[in-house]
Coordinates of C-alpha atoms in Angstrom, one line a residue:
X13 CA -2.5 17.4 -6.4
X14 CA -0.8 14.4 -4.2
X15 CA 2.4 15.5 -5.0
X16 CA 1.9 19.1 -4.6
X17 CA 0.2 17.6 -0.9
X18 CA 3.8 15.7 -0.7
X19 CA 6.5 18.5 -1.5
X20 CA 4.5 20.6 1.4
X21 CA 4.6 17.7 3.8
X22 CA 8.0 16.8 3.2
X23 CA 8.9 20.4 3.6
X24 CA 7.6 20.7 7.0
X25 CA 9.8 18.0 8.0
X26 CA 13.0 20.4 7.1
X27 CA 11.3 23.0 8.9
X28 CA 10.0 21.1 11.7
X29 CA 13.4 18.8 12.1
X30 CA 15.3 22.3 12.4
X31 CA 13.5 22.7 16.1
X32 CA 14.7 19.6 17.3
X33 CA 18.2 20.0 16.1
X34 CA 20.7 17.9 18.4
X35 CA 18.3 17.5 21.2
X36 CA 18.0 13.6 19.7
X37 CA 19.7 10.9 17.7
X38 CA 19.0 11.4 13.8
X39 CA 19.3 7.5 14.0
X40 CA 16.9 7.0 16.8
X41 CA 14.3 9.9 15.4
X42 CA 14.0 8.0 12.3
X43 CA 13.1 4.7 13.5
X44 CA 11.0 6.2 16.1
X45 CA 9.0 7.3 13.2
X46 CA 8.9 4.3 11.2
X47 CA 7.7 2.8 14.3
X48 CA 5.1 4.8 14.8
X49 CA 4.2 5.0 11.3
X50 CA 4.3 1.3 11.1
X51 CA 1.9 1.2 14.0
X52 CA -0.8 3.8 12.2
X53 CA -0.5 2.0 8.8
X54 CA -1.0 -1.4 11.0
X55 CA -3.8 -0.3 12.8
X56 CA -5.7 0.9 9.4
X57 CA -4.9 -2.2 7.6
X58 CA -6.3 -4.5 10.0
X59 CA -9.2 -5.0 8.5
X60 CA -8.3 -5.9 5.5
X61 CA -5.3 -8.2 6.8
X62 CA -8.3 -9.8 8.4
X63 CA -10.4 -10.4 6.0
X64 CA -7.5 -11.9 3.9
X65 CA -6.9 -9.5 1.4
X66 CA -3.3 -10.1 1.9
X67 CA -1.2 -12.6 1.2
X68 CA 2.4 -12.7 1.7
X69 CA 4.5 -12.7 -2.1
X70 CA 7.8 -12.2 -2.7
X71 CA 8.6 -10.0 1.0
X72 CA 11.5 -9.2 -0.8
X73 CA 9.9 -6.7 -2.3
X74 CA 8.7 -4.3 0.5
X75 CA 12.5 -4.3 1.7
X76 CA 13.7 -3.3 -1.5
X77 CA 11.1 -0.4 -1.2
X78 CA 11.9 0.5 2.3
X79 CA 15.5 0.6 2.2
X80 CA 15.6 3.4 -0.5
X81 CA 13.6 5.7 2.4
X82 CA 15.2 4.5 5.1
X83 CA 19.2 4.7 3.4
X84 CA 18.2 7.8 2.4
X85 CA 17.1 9.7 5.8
X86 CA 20.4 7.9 7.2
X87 CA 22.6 8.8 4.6
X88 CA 21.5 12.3 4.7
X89 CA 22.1 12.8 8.7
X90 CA 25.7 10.9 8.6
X91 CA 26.5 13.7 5.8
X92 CA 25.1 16.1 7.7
X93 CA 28.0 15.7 10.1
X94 CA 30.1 17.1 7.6
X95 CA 28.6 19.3 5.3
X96 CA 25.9 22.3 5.5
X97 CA 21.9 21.7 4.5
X98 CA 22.3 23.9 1.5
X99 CA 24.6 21.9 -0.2
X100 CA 22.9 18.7 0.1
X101 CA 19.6 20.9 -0.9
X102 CA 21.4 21.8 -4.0
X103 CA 22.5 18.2 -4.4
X104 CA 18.6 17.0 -4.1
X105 CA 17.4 18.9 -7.0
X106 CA 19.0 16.7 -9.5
X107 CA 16.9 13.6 -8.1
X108 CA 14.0 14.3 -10.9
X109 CA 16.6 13.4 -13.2
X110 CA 17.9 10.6 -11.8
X111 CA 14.4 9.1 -11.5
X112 CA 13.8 9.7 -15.0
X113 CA 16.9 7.2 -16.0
X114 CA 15.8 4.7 -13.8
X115 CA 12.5 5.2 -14.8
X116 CA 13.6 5.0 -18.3
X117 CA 16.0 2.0 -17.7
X118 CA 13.1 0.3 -15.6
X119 CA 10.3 1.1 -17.2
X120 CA 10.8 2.2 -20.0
X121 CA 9.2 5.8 -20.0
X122 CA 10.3 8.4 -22.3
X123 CA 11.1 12.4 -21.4
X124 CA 9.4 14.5 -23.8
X125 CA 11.1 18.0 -24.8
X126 CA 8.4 19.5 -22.5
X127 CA 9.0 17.9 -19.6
X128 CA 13.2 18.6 -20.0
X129 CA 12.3 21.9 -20.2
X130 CA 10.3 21.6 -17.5
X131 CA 12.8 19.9 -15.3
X132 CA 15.3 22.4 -16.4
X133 CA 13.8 25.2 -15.3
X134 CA 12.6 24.0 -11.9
X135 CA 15.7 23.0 -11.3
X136 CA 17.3 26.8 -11.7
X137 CA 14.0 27.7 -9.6
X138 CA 15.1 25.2 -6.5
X139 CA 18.9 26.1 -6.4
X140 CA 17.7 30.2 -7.2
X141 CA 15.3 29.9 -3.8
X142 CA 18.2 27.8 -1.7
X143 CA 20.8 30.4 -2.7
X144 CA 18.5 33.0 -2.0
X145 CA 19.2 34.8 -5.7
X146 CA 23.2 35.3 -3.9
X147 CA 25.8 34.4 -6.7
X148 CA 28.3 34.3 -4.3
X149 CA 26.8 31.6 -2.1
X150 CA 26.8 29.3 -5.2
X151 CA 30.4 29.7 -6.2
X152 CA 31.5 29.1 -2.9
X153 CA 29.6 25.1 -3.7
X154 CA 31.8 22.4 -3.6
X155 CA 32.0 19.2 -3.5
X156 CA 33.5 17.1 -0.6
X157 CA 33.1 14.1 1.6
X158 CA 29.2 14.7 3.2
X159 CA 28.0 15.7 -0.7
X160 CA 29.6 12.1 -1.9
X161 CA 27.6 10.9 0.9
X162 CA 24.7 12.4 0.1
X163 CA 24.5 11.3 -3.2
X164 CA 24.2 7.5 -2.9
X165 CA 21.6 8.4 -0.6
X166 CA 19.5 10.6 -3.1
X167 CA 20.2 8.0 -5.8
X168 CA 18.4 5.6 -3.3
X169 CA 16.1 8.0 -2.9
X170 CA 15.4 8.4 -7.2
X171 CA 14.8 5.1 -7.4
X172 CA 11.9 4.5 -5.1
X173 CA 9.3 5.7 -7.3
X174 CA 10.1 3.8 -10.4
X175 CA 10.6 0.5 -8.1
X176 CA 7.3 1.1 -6.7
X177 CA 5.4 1.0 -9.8
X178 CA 7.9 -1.7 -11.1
X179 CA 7.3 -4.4 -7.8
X180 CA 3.6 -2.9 -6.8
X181 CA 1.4 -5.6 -7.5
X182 CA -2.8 -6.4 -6.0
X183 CA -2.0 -5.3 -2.9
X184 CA -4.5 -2.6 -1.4
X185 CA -2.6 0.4 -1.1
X186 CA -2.6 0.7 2.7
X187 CA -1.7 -2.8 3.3
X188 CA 0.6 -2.1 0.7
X189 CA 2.5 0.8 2.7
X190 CA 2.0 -0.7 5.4
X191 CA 4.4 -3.7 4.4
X192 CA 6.7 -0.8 2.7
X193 CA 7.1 0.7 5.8
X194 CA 7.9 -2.6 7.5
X195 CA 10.7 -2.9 5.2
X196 CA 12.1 0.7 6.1
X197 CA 12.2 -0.1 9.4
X198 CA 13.8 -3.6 9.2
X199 CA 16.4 -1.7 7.0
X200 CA 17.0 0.8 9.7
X201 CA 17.0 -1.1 13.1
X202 CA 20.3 -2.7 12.6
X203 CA 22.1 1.0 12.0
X204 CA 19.9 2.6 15.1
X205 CA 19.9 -0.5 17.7
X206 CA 22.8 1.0 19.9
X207 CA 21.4 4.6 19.6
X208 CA 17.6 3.2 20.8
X209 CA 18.6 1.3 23.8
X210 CA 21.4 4.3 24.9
X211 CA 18.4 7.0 24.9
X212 CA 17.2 8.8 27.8
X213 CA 13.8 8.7 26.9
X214 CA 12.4 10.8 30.4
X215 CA 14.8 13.3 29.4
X216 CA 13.4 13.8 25.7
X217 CA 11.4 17.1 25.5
X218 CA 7.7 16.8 24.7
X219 CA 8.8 19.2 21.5
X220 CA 10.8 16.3 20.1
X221 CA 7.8 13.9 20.4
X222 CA 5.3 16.3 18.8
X223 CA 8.0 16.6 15.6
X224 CA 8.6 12.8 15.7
X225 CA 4.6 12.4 15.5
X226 CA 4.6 14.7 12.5
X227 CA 7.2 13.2 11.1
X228 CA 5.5 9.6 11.4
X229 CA 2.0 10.8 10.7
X230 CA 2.7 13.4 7.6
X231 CA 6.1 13.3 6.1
X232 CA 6.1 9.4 6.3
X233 CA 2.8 7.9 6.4
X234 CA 0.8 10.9 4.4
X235 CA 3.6 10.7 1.1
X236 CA 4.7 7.4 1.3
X237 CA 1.0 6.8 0.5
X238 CA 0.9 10.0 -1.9
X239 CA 3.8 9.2 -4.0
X240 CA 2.4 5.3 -4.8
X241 CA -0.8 6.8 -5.7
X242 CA 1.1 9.6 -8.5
X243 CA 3.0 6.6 -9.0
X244 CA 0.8 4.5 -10.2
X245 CA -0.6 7.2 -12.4
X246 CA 2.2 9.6 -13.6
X247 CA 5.6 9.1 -15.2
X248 CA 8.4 8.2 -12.7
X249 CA 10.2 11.6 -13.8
X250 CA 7.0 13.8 -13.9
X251 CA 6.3 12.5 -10.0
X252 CA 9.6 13.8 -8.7
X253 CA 9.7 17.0 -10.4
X254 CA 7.4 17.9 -7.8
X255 CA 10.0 18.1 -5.3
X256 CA 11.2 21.0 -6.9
X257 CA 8.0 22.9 -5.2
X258 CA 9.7 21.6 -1.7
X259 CA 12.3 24.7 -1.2
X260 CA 9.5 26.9 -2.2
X261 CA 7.2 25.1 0.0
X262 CA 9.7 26.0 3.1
X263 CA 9.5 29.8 2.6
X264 CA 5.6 29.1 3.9
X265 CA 6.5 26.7 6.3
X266 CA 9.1 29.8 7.5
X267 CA 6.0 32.3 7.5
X268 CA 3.7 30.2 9.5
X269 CA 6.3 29.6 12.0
X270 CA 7.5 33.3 12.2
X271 CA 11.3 33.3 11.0
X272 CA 11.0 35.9 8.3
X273 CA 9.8 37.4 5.3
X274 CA 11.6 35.5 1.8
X275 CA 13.0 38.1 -0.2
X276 CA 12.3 39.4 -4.1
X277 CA 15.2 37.4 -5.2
X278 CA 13.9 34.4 -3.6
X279 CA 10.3 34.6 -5.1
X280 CA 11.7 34.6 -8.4
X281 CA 12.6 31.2 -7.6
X282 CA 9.3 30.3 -6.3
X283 CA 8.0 32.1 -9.9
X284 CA 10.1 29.4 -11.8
X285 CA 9.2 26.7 -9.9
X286 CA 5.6 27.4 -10.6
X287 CA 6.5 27.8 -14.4
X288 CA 8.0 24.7 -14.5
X289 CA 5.1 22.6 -12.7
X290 CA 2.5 24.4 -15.1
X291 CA 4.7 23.1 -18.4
X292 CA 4.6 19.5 -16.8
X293 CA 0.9 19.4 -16.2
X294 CA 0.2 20.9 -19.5
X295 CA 2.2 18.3 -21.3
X296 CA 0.2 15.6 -18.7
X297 CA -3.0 17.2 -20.0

């Protein structure tokens, strides 16, 4: 259920992000909203930084954990330059497999024939719904600077949830984020510095600060906090299969904000998502 909660968040932030378009820096957007996520998860781990729940070990590790987040939203805006959301959608669905070597490598976790199947299957169900069912649109895929690009950054990406159950250690789990979250945005200053102090803030439009505040509240605070709790209690792989829901997830996201009806061929993709998320929870079970 967290991750299910996750793949719709994180899809509102495709959806969402779309309105803004060029009105703003990527690079200033995201550190604005590890900023103010940094400030939420501050303000609700006071208490127990306080009370000294919390004590300081190995900092390394809460940049290691924030710079696959943070590489990853930058990486994917610089190949955005160059290359069309589709692809690097296309590119995204292999990051359950990824996650399951280094969860494998790391950790040591096994992939039953279930879960390939699984994986294999909501994998045909994410690239069905981002091509719309259109063979045409997926021959014409290709590979080229921006996907290259892409890729180191969902690689970075894959390997956040088998680090976090690798490095998490007594921390509570807000504190924890909190610190995580830190990290992200220590990893993203240096890149965004120029674009922060060039902004005309008085000019931004209060639509852009309503998506940043999702974006900080829900698609940052909300699943980094979701994905450490299925972390900690699912197999790396099994936890980012889940965001094979998130294309499926954007079709709603489209309803609710009015831009059109998906079409048959484009719920058959939903239908194998689904499939494939009932086979993984069955073989949980």
């Amino acid at each position: 259920m967290a991750m299910m909660c996750f793949a719709a968040l994180v899809a509102g932030s495709f959806s969402l992000g779309a309105l803004i378009g060029d009105q703003l820096s990527a690079l200033v957007v995201t550190a604005l909203r590890f900023v103010l996520t940094a400030a939420l998860l501050g303000a609700l781990a006071w208490p127990a930084l306080v009370r000294g729940e919390w004590r300081v070990k190995t900092p390394w590790r809460y940049v290691a954990l924030g710079a696959s987040p943070a590489l990853y939203f930058m990486l994917m805006f610089e190949a955005l330059k160059t290359t069309s959301p589709v692809s690097l959608a296309v590119l995204f669905t292999l990051t359950p497999l990824v996650t399951g070597i280094f969860g494998y490598v790391l950790l040591g976790q096994g992939v039953s024939r279930r879960v390939l199947l699984g994986l294999l299957i909501g994998g045909l169900g994410a690239i069905w719904v981002i091509f719309r069912g259109d063979l045409s649109l997926l021959l014409a895929f290709h590979i080229g600077r921006g996907e290259l690009i892409f890729l180191v950054g969902m690689v970075c990406y894959a390997l956040y949830a088998p680090l976090v159950r690798k490095l998490k250690r007594e921390e509570p789990q807000v504190v924890f984020t909190f610190a995580v979250t830190l990290g992200a945005l220590l990893v993203t200053l240096p890149f965004a510095a120029r674009d922060l102090i060039e902004t005309d803030y008085s000019g931004v439009a209060l639509q852009v600060w309503l998506v940043i505040c999702y974006l900080a509240v829900f698609a940052s605070a909300a699943t980094f906090s979701l994905i450490q709790f299925a972390t900690l209690r699912l197999p790396s792989v099994k936890v980012m299969a889940h965001t094979y829901l998130i294309p499926s997830w954007v079709i709603v996201w489209e309803l609710v904000l009015g831009r059109g009806v998906p079409l048959g061929p484009e719920m058959i993709g939903v239908a194998l998502t689904v499939m494939a998320l009932g086979l993984l929870l069955k073989s949980q079970a």
